Amino acid sequence: LFPLLGGKINLDNRYVAIEGLSARANILNSDRFEFGPVAHLTLGRRRRIDSAAVASLGRIDDAYEVGAFAATSFTIGDTGRLRLAIEGVHDVSQVHNGWLGTATIGYVQTLGSKWRVSADASLTGASDDYAQRYYSISTLGAAASGLNAFTAKGGIKDVGASLGVGYQLSPRWSINGFASYKRLLGDAAASPVVAREGSANQFSGGI
C-alpha cells in the first residue's frame, strides 16, 4: 500500500491532471477534443518483495515514460458523457527502452448536483523491450531463482476495467473513490514471474 496523489487544474477546457503515477496536460481549448503530453512512472522491482525467487532475479529501477495522448468525448443524454482516448509512451530512463500503448473507453454520469459515477475499460500493448525487461528470465536468472528460463515477447499486455464514484464538496474540491481490475495477457501472464510467483489478476482501489 502507498499513497497516490490526484488533482486537476483547469483553464477553460485546457487542464493539467495528476492521476496516481501519471500526469497529463491537455493543450486544446475544445469541449470535445483533447491532446497533449503525458508522463508515467512505472515502479521497479525492489529486493524487499514477498517472492524470494523473483527477488533473486535482481533489482529493476523505476522507469520514467513520456509520450502523448489524444481523446474525444460525446454528450450522452442530459448528464452523461462518453470518452474515447489513446496514448503512447516511451521509456526515457533507459530502464526498459520500450513503449506502451493504451486505448480507453470511459463513461461518466452525473447524478444530481453533487454525485458522479464513472466506468472505464482499457487495453494496453507493450513492445518486446518492455516485455523482455519485466517478464523474461535468463539462464542465469533461472539458476539463481529456481524458475524456468523464459523469453517474453511484446503484444497485448493487459485489459482492465474500473468503477469510480465522486462527490463534489465545493466548486473546487471533490472526494473520489475507485476500484479497478486488470488482467495480464499473453507472455506477461505466461511468465513464471507472474504464473508461478504472482497472479495475472490485478486488483486496486483507493480514495
Short mmCIF file of C-alpha atoms in Angstrom, two decimals:
data_model
loop_
_atom_site.label_atom_id
_atom_site.label_comp_id
_atom_site.label_asym_id
_atom_site.label_seq_id
_atom_site.Cartn_x
_atom_site.Cartn_y
_atom_site.Cartn_z
CA LEU A 1 0.00 0.00 0.00
CA PHE A 2 1.22 3.53 -0.77
CA PRO A 3 -0.41 6.95 -1.13
CA LEU A 4 -1.19 8.34 -4.57
CA LEU A 5 -1.80 11.97 -5.46
CA GLY A 6 -4.62 13.16 -7.64
CA GLY A 7 -5.69 16.58 -8.81
CA LYS A 8 -6.67 18.70 -11.77
CA ILE A 9 -6.15 22.36 -12.65
CA ASN A 10 -8.45 23.75 -15.35
CA LEU A 11 -8.03 26.78 -17.59
CA ASP A 12 -11.18 26.87 -19.69
CA ASN A 13 -11.07 23.45 -21.43
CA ARG A 14 -7.32 23.10 -21.02
CA TYR A 15 -6.06 21.27 -17.96
CA VAL A 16 -3.16 19.71 -16.12
CA ALA A 17 -4.04 16.50 -14.26
CA ILE A 18 -2.20 14.19 -11.90
CA GLU A 19 -3.69 10.69 -11.68
CA GLY A 20 -1.67 8.49 -9.36
CA LEU A 21 1.52 7.59 -11.22
CA SER A 22 0.57 9.54 -14.35
CA ALA A 23 0.37 13.19 -15.33
CA ARG A 24 -1.09 14.75 -18.45
CA ALA A 25 -1.77 18.19 -19.90
CA ASN A 26 -4.49 18.98 -22.43
CA ILE A 27 -3.38 21.89 -24.61
CA LEU A 28 -6.56 22.19 -26.68
CA ASN A 29 -9.27 24.68 -25.71
CA SER A 30 -12.06 22.46 -27.00
CA ASP A 31 -15.07 20.93 -25.28
CA ARG A 32 -14.84 17.82 -27.48
CA PHE A 33 -11.18 17.12 -28.29
CA GLU A 34 -8.09 16.69 -26.09
CA PHE A 35 -4.42 16.40 -26.99
CA GLY A 36 -1.16 16.85 -25.16
CA PRO A 37 1.84 15.36 -23.39
CA VAL A 38 1.63 12.55 -20.86
CA ALA A 39 4.16 11.12 -18.42
CA HIS A 40 4.15 7.86 -16.46
CA LEU A 41 6.12 6.36 -13.62
CA THR A 42 6.43 2.55 -13.71
CA LEU A 43 7.60 1.26 -10.36
CA GLY A 44 10.54 -1.11 -10.50
CA ARG A 45 11.40 -4.31 -8.70
CA ARG A 46 12.81 -3.96 -5.21
CA ARG A 47 14.79 -6.51 -3.25
CA ARG A 48 12.23 -6.45 -0.46
CA ILE A 49 9.36 -8.30 -2.13
CA ASP A 50 7.32 -11.28 -0.99
CA SER A 51 8.73 -13.72 -3.54
CA ALA A 52 12.31 -14.73 -2.80
CA ALA A 53 12.55 -16.28 -6.27
CA VAL A 54 11.59 -13.04 -8.02
CA ALA A 55 13.84 -11.01 -5.70
CA SER A 56 16.78 -13.20 -6.74
CA LEU A 57 16.27 -12.08 -10.35
CA GLY A 58 17.66 -8.69 -9.38
CA ARG A 59 16.53 -5.14 -8.93
CA ILE A 60 14.77 -3.14 -11.65
CA ASP A 61 14.84 0.64 -11.28
CA ASP A 62 11.76 2.82 -11.62
CA ALA A 63 11.07 3.76 -15.24
CA TYR A 64 10.06 7.20 -16.46
CA GLU A 65 8.00 7.21 -19.63
CA VAL A 66 6.80 10.16 -21.70
CA GLY A 67 4.61 10.47 -24.75
CA ALA A 68 1.33 11.94 -25.94
CA PHE A 69 -2.40 11.31 -25.70
CA ALA A 70 -5.47 12.21 -27.71
CA ALA A 71 -9.13 11.94 -26.74
CA THR A 72 -12.58 12.86 -27.87
CA SER A 73 -15.83 12.91 -25.92
CA PHE A 74 -19.55 12.97 -26.68
CA THR A 75 -22.54 14.05 -24.61
CA ILE A 76 -24.98 11.23 -23.92
CA GLY A 77 -28.40 12.46 -22.85
CA ASP A 78 -28.51 15.41 -20.47
CA THR A 79 -25.93 14.32 -17.88
CA GLY A 80 -23.77 11.59 -19.43
CA ARG A 81 -20.50 11.78 -21.33
CA LEU A 82 -18.64 9.11 -23.35
CA ARG A 83 -14.86 9.48 -23.78
CA LEU A 84 -12.54 7.65 -26.19
CA ALA A 85 -8.78 8.00 -25.68
CA ILE A 86 -5.47 6.65 -26.92
CA GLU A 87 -1.96 7.27 -25.63
CA GLY A 88 1.57 6.10 -26.23
CA VAL A 89 4.63 6.48 -24.03
CA HIS A 90 8.30 5.53 -24.36
CA ASP A 91 10.89 4.91 -21.66
CA VAL A 92 13.32 7.82 -21.35
CA SER A 93 15.18 6.47 -18.31
CA GLN A 94 16.86 3.56 -20.13
CA VAL A 95 15.28 1.00 -17.80
CA HIS A 96 13.35 -1.00 -20.42
CA ASN A 97 13.80 1.22 -23.53
CA GLY A 98 10.39 0.13 -24.76
CA TRP A 99 6.97 1.59 -25.30
CA LEU A 100 3.41 1.16 -24.05
CA GLY A 101 0.21 2.00 -25.91
CA THR A 102 -3.22 2.18 -24.30
CA ALA A 103 -6.75 2.59 -25.67
CA THR A 104 -9.53 3.52 -23.25
CA ILE A 105 -13.28 3.95 -23.39
CA GLY A 106 -15.00 5.63 -20.46
CA TYR A 107 -18.41 6.87 -19.40
CA VAL A 108 -19.28 9.45 -16.75
CA GLN A 109 -22.79 10.02 -15.43
CA THR A 110 -23.71 12.97 -13.23
CA LEU A 111 -26.34 12.28 -10.58
CA GLY A 112 -27.93 15.45 -9.29
CA SER A 113 -25.70 18.37 -8.40
CA LYS A 114 -23.13 16.54 -6.25
CA TRP A 115 -22.61 12.91 -7.30
CA ARG A 116 -20.81 11.44 -10.27
CA VAL A 117 -20.23 7.80 -11.27
CA SER A 118 -17.82 6.56 -13.91
CA ALA A 119 -16.80 3.35 -15.66
CA ASP A 120 -13.78 2.67 -17.87
CA ALA A 121 -12.37 -0.18 -19.93
CA SER A 122 -8.85 -0.28 -21.33
CA LEU A 123 -6.46 -2.35 -23.43
CA THR A 124 -2.66 -1.95 -23.24
CA GLY A 125 0.03 -3.20 -25.59
CA ALA A 126 3.76 -3.37 -24.90
CA SER A 127 6.89 -3.66 -27.02
CA ASP A 128 9.38 -6.53 -26.99
CA ASP A 129 11.86 -4.43 -24.99
CA TYR A 130 9.30 -3.81 -22.25
CA ALA A 131 8.27 -7.46 -22.07
CA GLN A 132 11.89 -8.61 -22.05
CA ARG A 133 12.76 -6.39 -19.10
CA TYR A 134 9.85 -7.24 -16.83
CA TYR A 135 8.82 -10.78 -17.77
CA SER A 136 11.80 -12.62 -19.26
CA ILE A 137 14.08 -14.89 -17.20
CA SER A 138 17.60 -15.52 -18.43
CA THR A 139 19.52 -18.75 -17.98
CA LEU A 140 21.47 -17.15 -15.13
CA GLY A 141 18.25 -15.84 -13.61
CA ALA A 142 16.71 -19.29 -13.79
CA ALA A 143 19.69 -20.79 -11.98
CA ALA A 144 19.53 -18.16 -9.25
CA SER A 145 15.76 -18.23 -8.74
CA GLY A 146 14.72 -21.81 -9.48
CA LEU A 147 12.22 -20.50 -12.05
CA ASN A 148 12.19 -21.74 -15.63
CA ALA A 149 14.02 -19.66 -18.22
CA PHE A 150 11.55 -17.63 -20.26
CA THR A 151 11.76 -15.27 -23.22
CA ALA A 152 8.89 -12.81 -23.27
CA LYS A 153 7.63 -11.08 -26.41
CA GLY A 154 5.58 -7.94 -26.75
CA GLY A 155 1.92 -7.72 -27.71
CA ILE A 156 -1.29 -7.17 -25.81
CA LYS A 157 -0.17 -6.88 -22.19
CA ASP A 158 -3.45 -6.46 -20.31
CA VAL A 159 -7.10 -5.49 -20.32
CA GLY A 160 -8.71 -3.62 -17.47
CA ALA A 161 -11.89 -2.13 -16.07
CA SER A 162 -12.60 0.35 -13.31
CA LEU A 163 -15.51 1.95 -11.48
CA GLY A 164 -15.45 5.30 -9.75
CA VAL A 165 -17.67 7.46 -7.56
CA GLY A 166 -17.16 11.16 -6.88
CA TYR A 167 -18.83 13.68 -4.59
CA GLN A 168 -18.47 17.43 -5.18
CA LEU A 169 -17.62 19.13 -1.89
CA SER A 170 -17.32 22.62 -3.38
CA PRO A 171 -16.75 24.20 -6.81
CA ARG A 172 -13.00 23.49 -6.40
CA TRP A 173 -12.87 20.33 -4.29
CA SER A 174 -14.27 16.81 -4.56
CA ILE A 175 -13.69 13.41 -2.99
CA ASN A 176 -13.36 10.39 -5.26
CA GLY A 177 -13.11 6.64 -4.82
CA PHE A 178 -12.33 3.91 -7.33
CA ALA A 179 -11.95 0.17 -7.72
CA SER A 180 -10.15 -1.37 -10.68
CA TYR A 181 -9.30 -4.77 -12.10
CA LYS A 182 -6.59 -5.63 -14.61
CA ARG A 183 -5.95 -8.97 -16.28
CA LEU A 184 -2.49 -9.68 -17.66
CA LEU A 185 -2.44 -11.46 -21.03
CA GLY A 186 0.00 -13.11 -23.40
CA ASP A 187 3.60 -13.51 -22.30
CA ALA A 188 3.01 -11.15 -19.37
CA ALA A 189 0.64 -13.72 -17.89
CA ALA A 190 2.63 -16.76 -19.05
CA SER A 191 5.93 -15.66 -17.49
CA PRO A 192 6.88 -17.65 -14.37
CA VAL A 193 7.30 -14.30 -12.62
CA VAL A 194 3.50 -13.99 -12.82
CA ALA A 195 2.19 -17.53 -13.41
CA ARG A 196 4.16 -19.13 -10.57
CA GLU A 197 5.10 -16.31 -8.21
CA GLY A 198 2.32 -13.80 -8.75
CA SER A 199 -1.13 -13.52 -10.32
CA ALA A 200 -2.45 -12.43 -13.70
CA ASN A 201 -5.38 -10.87 -11.85
CA GLN A 202 -4.51 -7.41 -10.52
CA PHE A 203 -6.87 -5.51 -8.21
CA SER A 204 -6.52 -1.97 -6.88
CA GLY A 205 -8.63 0.69 -5.23
CA GLY A 206 -8.41 3.93 -3.37
CA ILE A 207 -9.93 7.21 -2.25
#
